[in-house]
mmCIF file of C-alpha atoms and ligand atoms in Angstrom:
data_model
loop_
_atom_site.group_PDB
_atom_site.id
_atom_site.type_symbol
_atom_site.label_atom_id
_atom_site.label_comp_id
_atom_site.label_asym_id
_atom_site.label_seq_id
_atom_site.Cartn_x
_atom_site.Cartn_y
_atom_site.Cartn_z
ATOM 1 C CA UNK T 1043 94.221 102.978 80.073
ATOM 2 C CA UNK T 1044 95.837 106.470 81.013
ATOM 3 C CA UNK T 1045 98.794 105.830 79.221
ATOM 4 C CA UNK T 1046 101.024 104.325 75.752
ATOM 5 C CA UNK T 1047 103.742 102.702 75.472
ATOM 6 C CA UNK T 1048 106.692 104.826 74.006
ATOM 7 C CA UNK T 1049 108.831 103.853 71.397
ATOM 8 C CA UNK T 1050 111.522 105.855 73.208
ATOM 9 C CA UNK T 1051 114.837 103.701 72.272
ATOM 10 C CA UNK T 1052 115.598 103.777 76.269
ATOM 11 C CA UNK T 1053 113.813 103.380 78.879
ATOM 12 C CA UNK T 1054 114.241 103.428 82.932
ATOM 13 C CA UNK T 1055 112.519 102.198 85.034
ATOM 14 C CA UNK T 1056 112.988 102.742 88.877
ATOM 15 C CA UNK T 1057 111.298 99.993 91.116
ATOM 16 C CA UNK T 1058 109.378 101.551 93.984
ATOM 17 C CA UNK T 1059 110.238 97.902 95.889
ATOM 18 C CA UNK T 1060 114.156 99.708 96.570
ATOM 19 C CA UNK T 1061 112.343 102.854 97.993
ATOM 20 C CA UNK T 1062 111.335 103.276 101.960
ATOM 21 C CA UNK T 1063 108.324 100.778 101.560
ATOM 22 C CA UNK T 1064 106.403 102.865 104.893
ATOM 23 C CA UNK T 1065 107.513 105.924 102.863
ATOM 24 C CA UNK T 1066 106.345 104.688 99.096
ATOM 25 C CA UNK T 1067 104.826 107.891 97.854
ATOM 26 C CA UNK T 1068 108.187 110.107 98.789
ATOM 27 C CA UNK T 1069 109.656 107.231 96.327
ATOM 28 C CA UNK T 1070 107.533 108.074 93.849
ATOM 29 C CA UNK T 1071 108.213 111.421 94.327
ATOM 30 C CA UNK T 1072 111.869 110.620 94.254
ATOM 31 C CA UNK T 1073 111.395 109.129 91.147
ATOM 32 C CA UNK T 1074 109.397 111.979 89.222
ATOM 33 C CA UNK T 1075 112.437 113.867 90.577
ATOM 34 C CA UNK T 1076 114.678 112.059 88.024
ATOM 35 C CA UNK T 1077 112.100 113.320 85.015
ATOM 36 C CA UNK T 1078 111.045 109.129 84.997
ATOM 37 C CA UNK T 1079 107.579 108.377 82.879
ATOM 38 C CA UNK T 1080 107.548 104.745 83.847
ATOM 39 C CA UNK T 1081 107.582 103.393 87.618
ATOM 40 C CA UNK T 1082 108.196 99.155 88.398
ATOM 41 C CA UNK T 1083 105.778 97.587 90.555
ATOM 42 C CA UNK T 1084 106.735 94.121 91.690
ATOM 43 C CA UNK T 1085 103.989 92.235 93.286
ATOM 44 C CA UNK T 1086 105.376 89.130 95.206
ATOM 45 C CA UNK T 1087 102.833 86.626 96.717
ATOM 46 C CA UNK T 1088 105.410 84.747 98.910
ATOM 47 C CA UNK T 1089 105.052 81.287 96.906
ATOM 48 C CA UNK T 1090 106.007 81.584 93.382
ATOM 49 C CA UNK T 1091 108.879 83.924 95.259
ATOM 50 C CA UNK T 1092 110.366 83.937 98.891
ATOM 51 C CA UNK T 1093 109.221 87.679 99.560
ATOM 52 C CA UNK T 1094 105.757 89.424 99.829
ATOM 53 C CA UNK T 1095 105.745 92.911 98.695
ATOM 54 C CA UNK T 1096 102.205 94.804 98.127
ATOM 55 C CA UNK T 1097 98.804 94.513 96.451
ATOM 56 C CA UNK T 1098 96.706 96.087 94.211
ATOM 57 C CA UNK T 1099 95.114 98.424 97.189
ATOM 58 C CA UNK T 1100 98.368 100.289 97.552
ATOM 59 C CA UNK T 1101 99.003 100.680 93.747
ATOM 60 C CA UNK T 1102 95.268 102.124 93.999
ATOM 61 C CA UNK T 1103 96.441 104.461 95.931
ATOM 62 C CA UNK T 1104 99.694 105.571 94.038
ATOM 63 C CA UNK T 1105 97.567 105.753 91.023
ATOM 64 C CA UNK T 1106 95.691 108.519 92.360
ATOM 65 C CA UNK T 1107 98.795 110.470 93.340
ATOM 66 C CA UNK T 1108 100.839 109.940 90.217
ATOM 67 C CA UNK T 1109 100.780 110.021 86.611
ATOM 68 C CA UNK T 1110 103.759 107.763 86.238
ATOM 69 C CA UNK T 1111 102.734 104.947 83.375
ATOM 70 C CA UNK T 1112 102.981 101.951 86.040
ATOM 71 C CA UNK T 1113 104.484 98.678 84.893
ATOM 72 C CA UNK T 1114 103.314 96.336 87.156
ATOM 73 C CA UNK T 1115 105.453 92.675 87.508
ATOM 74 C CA UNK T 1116 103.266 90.355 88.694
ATOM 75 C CA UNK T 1117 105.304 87.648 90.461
ATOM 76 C CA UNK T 1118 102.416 85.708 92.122
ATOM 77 C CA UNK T 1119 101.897 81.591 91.562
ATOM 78 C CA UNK T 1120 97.914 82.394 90.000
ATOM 79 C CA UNK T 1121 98.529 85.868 87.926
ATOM 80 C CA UNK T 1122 95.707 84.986 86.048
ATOM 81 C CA UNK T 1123 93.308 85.231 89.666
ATOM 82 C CA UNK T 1124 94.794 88.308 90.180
ATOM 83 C CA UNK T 1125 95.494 90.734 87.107
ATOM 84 C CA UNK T 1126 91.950 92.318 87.147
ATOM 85 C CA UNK T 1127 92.375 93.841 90.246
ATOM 86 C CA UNK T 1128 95.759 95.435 89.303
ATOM 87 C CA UNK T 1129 94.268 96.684 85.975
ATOM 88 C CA UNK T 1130 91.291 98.290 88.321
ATOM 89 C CA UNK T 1131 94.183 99.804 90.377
ATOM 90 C CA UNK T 1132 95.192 101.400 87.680
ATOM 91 C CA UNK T 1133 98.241 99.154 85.885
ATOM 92 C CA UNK T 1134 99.383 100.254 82.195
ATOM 93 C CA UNK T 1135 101.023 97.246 81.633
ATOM 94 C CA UNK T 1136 100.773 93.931 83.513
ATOM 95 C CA UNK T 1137 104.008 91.361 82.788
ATOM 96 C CA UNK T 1138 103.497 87.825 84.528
ATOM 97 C CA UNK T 1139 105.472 84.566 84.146
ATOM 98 C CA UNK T 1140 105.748 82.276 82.248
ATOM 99 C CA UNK T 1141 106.726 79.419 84.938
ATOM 100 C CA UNK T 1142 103.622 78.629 86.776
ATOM 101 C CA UNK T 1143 101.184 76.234 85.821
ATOM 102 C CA UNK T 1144 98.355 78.553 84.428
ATOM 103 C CA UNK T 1145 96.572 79.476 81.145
ATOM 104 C CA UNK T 1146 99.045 81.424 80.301
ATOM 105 C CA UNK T 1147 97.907 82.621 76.263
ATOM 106 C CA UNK T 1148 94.579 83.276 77.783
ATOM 107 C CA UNK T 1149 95.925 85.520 80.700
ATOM 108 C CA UNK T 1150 97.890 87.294 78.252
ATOM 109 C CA UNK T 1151 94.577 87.779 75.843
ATOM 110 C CA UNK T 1152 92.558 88.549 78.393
ATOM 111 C CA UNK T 1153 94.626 91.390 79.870
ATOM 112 C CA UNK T 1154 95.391 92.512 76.524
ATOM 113 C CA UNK T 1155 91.230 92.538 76.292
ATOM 114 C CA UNK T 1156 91.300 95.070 78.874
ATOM 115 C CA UNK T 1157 93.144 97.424 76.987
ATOM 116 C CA UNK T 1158 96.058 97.109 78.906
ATOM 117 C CA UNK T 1159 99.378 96.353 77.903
ATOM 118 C CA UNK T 1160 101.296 93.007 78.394
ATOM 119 C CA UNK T 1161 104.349 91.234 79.192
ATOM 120 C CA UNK T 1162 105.744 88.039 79.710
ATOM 121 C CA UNK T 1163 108.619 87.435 82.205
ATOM 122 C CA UNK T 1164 111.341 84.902 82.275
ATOM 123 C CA UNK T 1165 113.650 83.438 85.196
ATOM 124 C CA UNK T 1166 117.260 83.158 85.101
ATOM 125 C CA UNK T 1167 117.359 79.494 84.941
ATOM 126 C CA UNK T 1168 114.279 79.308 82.093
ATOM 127 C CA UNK T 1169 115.487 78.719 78.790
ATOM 128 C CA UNK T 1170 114.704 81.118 76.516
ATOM 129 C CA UNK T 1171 112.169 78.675 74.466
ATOM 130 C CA UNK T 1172 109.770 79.185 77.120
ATOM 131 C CA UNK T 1173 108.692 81.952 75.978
ATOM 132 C CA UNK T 1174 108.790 81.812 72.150
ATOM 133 C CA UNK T 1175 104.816 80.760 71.516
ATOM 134 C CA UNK T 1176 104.102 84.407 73.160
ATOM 135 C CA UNK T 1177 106.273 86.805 70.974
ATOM 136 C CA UNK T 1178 103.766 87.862 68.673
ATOM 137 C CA UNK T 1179 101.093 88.441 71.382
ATOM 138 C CA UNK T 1180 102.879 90.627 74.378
ATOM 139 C CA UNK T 1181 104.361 94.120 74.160
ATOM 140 C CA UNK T 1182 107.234 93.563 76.129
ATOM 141 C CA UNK T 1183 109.458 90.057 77.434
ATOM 142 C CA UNK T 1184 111.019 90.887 80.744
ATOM 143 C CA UNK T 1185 114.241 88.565 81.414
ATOM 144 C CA UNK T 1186 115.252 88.722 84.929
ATOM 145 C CA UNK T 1187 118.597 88.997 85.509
ATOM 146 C CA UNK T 1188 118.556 87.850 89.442
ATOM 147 C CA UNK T 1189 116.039 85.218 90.455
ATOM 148 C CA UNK T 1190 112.553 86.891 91.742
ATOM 149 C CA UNK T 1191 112.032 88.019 95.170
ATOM 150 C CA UNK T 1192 114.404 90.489 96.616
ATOM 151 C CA UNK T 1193 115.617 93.773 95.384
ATOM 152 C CA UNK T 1194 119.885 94.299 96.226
ATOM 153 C CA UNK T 1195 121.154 91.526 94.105
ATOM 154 C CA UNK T 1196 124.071 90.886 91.866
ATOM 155 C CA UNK T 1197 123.472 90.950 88.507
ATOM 156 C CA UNK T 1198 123.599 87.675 86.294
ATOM 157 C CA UNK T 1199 125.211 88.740 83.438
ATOM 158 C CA UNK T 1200 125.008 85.608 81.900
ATOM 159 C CA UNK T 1201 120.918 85.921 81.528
ATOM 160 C CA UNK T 1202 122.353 88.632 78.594
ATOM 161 C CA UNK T 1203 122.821 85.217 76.503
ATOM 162 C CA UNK T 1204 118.488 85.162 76.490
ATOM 163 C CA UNK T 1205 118.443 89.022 75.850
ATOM 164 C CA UNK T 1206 120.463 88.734 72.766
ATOM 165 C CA UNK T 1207 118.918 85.881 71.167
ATOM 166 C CA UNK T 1208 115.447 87.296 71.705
ATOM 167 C CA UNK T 1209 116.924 90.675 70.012
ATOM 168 C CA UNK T 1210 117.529 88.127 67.238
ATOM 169 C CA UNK T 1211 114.294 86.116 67.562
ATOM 170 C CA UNK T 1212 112.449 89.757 67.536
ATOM 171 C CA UNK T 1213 114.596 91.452 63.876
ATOM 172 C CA UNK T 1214 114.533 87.718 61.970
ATOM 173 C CA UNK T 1215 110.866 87.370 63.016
ATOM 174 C CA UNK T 1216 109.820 91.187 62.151
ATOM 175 C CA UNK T 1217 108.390 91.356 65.472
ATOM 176 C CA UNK T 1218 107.348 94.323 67.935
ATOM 177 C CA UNK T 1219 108.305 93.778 71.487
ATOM 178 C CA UNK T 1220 110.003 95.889 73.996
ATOM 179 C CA UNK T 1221 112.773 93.718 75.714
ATOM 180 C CA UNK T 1222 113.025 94.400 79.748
ATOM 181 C CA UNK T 1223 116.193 93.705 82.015
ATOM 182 C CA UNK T 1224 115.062 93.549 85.722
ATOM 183 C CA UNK T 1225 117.387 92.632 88.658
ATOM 184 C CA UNK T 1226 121.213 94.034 89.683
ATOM 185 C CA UNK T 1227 120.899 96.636 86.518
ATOM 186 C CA UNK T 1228 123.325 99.748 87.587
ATOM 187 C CA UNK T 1229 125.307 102.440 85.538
ATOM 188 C CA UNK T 1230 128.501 99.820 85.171
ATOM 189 C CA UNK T 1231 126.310 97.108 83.462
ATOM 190 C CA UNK T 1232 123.392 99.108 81.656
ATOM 191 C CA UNK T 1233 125.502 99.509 78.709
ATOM 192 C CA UNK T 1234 126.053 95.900 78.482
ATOM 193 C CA UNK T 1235 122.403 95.394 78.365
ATOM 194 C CA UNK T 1236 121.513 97.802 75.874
ATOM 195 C CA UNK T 1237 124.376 96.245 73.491
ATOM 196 C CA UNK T 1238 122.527 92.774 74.346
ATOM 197 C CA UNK T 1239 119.286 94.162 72.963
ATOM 198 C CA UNK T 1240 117.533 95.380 76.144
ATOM 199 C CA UNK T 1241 115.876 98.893 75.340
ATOM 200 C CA UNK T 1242 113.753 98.957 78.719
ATOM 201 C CA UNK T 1243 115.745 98.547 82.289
ATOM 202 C CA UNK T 1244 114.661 98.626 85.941
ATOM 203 C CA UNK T 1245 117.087 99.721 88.110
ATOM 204 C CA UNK T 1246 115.682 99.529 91.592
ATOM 205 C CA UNK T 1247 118.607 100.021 94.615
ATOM 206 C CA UNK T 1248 121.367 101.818 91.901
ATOM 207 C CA UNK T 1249 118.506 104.574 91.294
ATOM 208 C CA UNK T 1250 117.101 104.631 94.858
ATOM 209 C CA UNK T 1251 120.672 105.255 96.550
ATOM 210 C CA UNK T 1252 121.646 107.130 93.255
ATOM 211 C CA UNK T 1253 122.609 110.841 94.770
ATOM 212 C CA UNK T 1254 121.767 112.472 91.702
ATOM 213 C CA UNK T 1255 118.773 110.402 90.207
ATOM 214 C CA UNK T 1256 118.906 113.226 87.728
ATOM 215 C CA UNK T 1257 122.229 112.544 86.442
ATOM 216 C CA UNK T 1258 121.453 108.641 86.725
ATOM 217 C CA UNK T 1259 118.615 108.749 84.545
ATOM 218 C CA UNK T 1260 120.510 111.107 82.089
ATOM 219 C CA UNK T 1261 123.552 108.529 81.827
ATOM 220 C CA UNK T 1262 120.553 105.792 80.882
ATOM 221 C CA UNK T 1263 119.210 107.482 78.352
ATOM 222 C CA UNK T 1264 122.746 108.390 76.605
ATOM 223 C CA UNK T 1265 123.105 104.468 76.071
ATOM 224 C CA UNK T 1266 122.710 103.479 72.398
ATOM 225 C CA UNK T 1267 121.602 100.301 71.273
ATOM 226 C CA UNK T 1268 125.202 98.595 69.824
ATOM 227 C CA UNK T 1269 127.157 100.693 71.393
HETATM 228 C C1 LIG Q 2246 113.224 91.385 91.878
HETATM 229 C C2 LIG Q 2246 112.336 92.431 91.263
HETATM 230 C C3 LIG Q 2246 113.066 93.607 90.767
HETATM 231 C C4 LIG Q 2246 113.774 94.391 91.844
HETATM 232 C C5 LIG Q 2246 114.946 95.062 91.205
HETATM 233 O O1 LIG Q 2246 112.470 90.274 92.179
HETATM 234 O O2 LIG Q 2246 111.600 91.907 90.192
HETATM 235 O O3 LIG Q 2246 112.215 94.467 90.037
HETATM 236 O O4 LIG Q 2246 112.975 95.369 92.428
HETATM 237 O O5 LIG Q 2246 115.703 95.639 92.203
HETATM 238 P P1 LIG Q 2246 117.265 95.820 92.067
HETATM 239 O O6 LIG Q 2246 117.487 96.763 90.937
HETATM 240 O O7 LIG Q 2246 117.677 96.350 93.388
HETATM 241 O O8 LIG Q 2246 117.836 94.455 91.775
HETATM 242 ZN ZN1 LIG Q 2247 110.512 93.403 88.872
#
């Protein structure tokens, strides 16, 4: 592992899916224009979700060209078949799902094994109790707010319902999670998801067509929790 996970109280996140996929390394560039540490990888297998993105060869190959810390969404039907070769390609932290049938604790153990950081995502139509039994294991709970698959969509703001009662879960329980917002996020909802209890959001098309990813990534990082 090349990299930690900050305690920074905001974090973005820009997902390379919203840059020129035959251009991905400019996007990366583009990126570490906007002073970004951390860079979304979603990884779509076409079954558990309607798209197919890219595999572990190609974040291989970013790895060696940047230092970003790469948090890698695995949105595949079998993560647990899979997550080795992202954590070979160089993957700080590895979030998969908690809807497909799969040992689930184990694949979060065994990643954690590796040294590499973990996270557990949930769907917009998953109740929140899904993913309860993992709290205490994974570093992070990513709650997608537009269902899996394609970058471009509209927010769902009503997925900030699970955000807030896993802020709540996380301070009555004592426990140490960062919580992730992933789908729609832009500069006119962001501060609705930090008051929610989201400290960690992936903005993929708002930063990519973002003229001044500069500025954008500024205007995250002035958003205070409860404000
Ligand atoms: C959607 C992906 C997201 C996507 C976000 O399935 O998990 O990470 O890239 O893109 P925007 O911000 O455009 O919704
Ligand atoms: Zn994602």
């Amino acid at each position: 592992m090349t990299h930690s996970l900050p305690n920074d109280s905001i974090i973005l996140v820009p997902s390379i899916l919203a840059a020129d996929q035959g251009a991905i390394v400019e996007g990366v560039n583009f990126a570490k224009s906007a002073g970004v540490k951390y860079l979304h990888l979603d990884i779509m297998d076409g079954h558990f979700v309607p798209n197919i993105s890219f595999g572990p060869d190609v974040v291989q190959s970013l790895r060696k060209k940047s230092d970003l810390f790469f948090d890698v969404h695995l949105m595949l039907s079998n993560p647990h078949e899979h997550y080795e070769s992202f954590i070979r390609a160089g993957a700080d932290l590895i979030t998969i799902h908690v809807e497909p049938d799969y040992p689930i604790e184990e694949t979060i153990k065994a990643i954690k094994d590796k040294g590499v950081f973990t996270g557990i995502a949930i769907n917009p139509e998953t109740p929140i109790e899904a993913v309860l039994p993992y709290l205490e294991l994974v570093d992070l709970v990513l709650v997608m707010t537009v269902h899996p698959g394609f970058g471009g969509q509209k927010f769902i703001s009503s997925c900030l319902d699970k955000v807030r009662a896993l802020k709540e879960k996380q301070v009555e329980d004592g426990l140490d999670f960062r919580i992730e917002v992933d789908g729609g996020v832009n500069l006119d909802n962001a501060n609705m998801c930090v008051h929610a209890g989201a400290n960690t959001l992936v903005c993929g098309t708002s930063f990519y067509q973002s003229a001044d990813p500069l500025a954008f990534h500024k205007q995250i990082l002035s958003l205070k929790e409860g404000h």
